[in-house]
C-alpha positions as a printed NumPy array, in Angstrom:
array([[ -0.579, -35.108, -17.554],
       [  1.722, -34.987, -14.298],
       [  4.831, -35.756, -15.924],
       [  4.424, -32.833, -18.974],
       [  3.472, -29.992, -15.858],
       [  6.088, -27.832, -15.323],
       [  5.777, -25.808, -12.398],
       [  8.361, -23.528, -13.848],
       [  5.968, -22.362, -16.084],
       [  3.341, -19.25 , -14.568],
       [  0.765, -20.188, -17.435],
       [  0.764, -24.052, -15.532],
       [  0.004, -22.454, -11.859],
       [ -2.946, -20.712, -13.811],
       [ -3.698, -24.   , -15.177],
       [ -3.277, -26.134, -11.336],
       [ -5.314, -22.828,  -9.929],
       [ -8.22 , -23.499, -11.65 ],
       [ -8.317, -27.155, -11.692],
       [ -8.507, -27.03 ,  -7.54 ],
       [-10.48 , -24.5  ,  -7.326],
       [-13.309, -25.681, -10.005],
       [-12.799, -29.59 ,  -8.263],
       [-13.371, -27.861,  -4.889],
       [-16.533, -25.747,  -6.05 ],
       [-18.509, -28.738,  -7.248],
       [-17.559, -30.877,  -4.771],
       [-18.781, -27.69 ,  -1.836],
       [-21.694, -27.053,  -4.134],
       [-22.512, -23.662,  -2.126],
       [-25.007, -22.411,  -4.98 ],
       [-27.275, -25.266,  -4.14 ],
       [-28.008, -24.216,  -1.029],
       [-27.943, -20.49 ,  -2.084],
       [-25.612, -20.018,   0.208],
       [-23.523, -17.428,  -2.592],
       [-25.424, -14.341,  -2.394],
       [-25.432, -13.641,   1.271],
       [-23.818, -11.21 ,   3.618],
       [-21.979,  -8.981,   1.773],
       [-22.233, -10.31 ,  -1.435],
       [-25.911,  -9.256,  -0.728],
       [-25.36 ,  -5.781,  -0.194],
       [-23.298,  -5.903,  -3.166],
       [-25.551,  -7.731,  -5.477],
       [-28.907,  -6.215,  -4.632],
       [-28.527,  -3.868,  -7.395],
       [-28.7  ,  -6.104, -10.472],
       [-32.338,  -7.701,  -8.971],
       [-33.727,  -4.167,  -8.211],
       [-33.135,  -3.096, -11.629],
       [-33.314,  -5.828, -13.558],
       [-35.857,  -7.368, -12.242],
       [-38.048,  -4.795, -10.362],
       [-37.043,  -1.813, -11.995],
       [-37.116,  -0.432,  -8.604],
       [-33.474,   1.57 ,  -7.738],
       [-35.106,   3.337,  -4.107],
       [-36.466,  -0.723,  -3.417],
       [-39.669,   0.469,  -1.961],
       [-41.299,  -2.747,  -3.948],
       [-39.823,  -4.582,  -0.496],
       [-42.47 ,  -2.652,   0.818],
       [-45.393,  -4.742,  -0.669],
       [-46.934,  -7.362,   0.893],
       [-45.978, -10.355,  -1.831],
       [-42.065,  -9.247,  -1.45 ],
       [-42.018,  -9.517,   2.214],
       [-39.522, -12.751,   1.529],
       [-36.95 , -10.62 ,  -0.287],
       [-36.459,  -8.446,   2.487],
       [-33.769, -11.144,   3.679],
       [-32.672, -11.582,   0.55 ],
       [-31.283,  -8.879,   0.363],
       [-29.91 ,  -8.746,   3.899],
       [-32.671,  -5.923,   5.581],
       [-31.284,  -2.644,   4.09 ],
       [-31.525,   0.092,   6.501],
       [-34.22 ,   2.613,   5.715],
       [-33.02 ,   6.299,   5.297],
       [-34.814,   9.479,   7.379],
       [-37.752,   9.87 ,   4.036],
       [-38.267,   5.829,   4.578],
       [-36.623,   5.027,   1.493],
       [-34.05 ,   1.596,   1.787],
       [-30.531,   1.985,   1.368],
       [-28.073,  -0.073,  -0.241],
       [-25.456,  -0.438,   2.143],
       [-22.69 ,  -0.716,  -0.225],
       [-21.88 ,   1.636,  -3.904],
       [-22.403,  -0.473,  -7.074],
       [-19.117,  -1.447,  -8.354],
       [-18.874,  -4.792,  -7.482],
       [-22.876,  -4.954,  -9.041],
       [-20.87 ,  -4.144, -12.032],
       [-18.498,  -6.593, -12.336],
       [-21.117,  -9.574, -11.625],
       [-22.948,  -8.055, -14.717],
       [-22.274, -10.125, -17.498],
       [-22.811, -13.109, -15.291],
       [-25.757, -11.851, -13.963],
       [-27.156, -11.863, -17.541],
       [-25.417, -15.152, -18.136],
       [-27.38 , -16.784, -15.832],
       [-30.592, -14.978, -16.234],
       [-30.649, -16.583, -20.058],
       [-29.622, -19.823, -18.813],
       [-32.318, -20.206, -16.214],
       [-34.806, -19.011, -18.812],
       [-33.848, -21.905, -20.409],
       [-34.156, -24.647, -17.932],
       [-37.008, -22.823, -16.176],
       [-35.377, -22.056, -13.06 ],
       [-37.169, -19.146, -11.497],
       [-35.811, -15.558, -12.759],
       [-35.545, -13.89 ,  -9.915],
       [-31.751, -13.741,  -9.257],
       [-31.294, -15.905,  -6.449],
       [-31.631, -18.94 ,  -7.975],
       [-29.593, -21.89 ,  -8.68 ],
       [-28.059, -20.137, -11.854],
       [-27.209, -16.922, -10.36 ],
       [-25.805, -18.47 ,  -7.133],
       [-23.355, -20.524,  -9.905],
       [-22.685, -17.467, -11.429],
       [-21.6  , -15.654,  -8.745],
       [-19.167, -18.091,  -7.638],
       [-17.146, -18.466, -10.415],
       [-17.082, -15.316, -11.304],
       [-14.943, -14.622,  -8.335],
       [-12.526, -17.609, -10.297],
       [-12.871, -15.635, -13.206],
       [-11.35 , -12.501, -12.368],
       [ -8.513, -13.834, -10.334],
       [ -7.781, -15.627, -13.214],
       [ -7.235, -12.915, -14.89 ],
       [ -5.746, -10.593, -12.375],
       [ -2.843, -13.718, -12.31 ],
       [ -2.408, -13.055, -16.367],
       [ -1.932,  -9.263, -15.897],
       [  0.765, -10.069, -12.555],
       [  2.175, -12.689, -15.054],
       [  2.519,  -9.904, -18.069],
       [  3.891,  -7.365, -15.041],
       [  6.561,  -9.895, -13.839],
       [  8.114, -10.26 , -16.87 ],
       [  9.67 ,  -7.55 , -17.56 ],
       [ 11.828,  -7.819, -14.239],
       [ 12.404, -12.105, -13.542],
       [ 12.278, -15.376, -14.947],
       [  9.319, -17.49 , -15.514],
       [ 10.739, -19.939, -12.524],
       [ 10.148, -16.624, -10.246],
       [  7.245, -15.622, -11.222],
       [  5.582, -19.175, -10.752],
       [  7.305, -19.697,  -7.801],
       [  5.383, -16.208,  -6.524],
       [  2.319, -17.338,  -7.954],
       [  2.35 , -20.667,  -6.218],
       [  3.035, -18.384,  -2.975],
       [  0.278, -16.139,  -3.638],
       [ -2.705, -19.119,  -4.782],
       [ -1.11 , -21.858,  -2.539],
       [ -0.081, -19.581,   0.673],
       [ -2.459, -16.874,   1.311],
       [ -5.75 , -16.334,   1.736],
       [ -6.611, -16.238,  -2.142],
       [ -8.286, -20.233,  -2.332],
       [-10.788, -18.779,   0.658],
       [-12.022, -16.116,  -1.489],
       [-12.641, -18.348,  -4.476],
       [-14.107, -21.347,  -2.659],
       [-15.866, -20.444,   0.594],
       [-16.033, -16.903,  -0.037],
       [-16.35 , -16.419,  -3.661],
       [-18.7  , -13.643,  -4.607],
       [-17.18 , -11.449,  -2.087],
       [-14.708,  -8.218,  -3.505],
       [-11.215,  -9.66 ,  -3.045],
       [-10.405, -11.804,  -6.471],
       [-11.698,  -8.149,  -8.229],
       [-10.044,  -5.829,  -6.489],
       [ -6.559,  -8.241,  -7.097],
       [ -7.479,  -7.911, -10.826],
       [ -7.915,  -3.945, -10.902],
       [ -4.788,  -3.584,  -8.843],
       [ -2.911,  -5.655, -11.235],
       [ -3.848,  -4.478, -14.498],
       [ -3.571,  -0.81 , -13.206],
       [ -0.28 ,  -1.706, -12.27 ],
       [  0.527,  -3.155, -15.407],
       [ -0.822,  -0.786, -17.476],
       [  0.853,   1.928, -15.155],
       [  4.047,   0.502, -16.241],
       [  3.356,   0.413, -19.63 ],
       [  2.516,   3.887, -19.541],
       [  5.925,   5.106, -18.006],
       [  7.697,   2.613, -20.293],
       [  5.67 ,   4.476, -23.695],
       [  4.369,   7.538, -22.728],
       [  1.816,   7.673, -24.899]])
């Protein structure tokens, strides 16, 4: 397999990207010890359980005595001046865990893990979907590069931007967390930007 990898070739970084970071995830296992959806993620996340689950969007079912324990679950929202809790954050990145939200909610149906969305499944789910859409933020930079340098560039950028930034944090130890979506919505609307000015339709 070593000697056929070119590194010349962007589609190949993709390809190294996600072996290390998929090898790194199941060897860190952070979904087994819920340790996922926490912190910010949390705040971001607490959307898809309050509707989906307690079709509750003001969260005053916190307020009942039997969901005393999801109170730090979902990281003690602040209460507003009429009592109500607040989510501390707006619901895009609720949106973007979505379909592996539901994903995981059918999958732990299946093996009976508890459907609540902070189980094993969703914690899984979580993670990688951070893997997901850097994945395909790196297709859209690939498609944008193009049209300006060689393939030996562009995977010589890539390798900059997986190997030598901060990018492998946000897919290992703090998947979950906004940055590997926001690097896909910047680079498709750049892409698509260009395409625009380029067709003008």
């Amino acid at each position: 397999i070593l000697q056929r990898f070119n590194p010349a070739k962007p589609t190949n970084i993709i390809g190294l990207t996600i072996i290390v970071v998929v090898w790194v995830n199941f060897n860190m296992v952070r979904w087994q010890k819920k340790d996922v959806i926490d912190h910010d993620v949390a705040f971001y996340y607490s959307y898809l359980p309050s509707v989906f689950y307690h079709h509750d969007i003001s969260q005053q079912f916190l307020n009942r005595p039997e969901n005393n324990h999801l109170i730090a679950l979902f990281e003690y929202p602040p209460k507003a001046p009429n009592g109500n809790y607040v989510f501390k954050s707006t619901m895009g990145m609720s949106i973007t865990y979505l379909p592996f939200f539901i994903a995981a909610h059918y999958y732990a149906k299946i093996v009976g893990e508890p459907l609540d969305g902070y189980s094993e499944p969703f914690q899984f789910a979580i993670q990688f979907s951070s893997l997901f859409y850097f994945v395909m933020g790196l297709f859209f930079l690939i498609r944008l590069l193009r049209s300006y340098f060689p393939d030996s560039i562009i995977s010589l950028s890539l390798s900059i931007l997986v190997f030598g930034t901060n990018a492998l944090y946000y897919l290992i130890f703090g998947a979950g967390m906004s940055h590997a979506v926001d690097f896909f919505l910047v680079s498709s609307f750049l892409y698509y930007s260009i395409q625009w000015h380029k067709q003008g339709s």
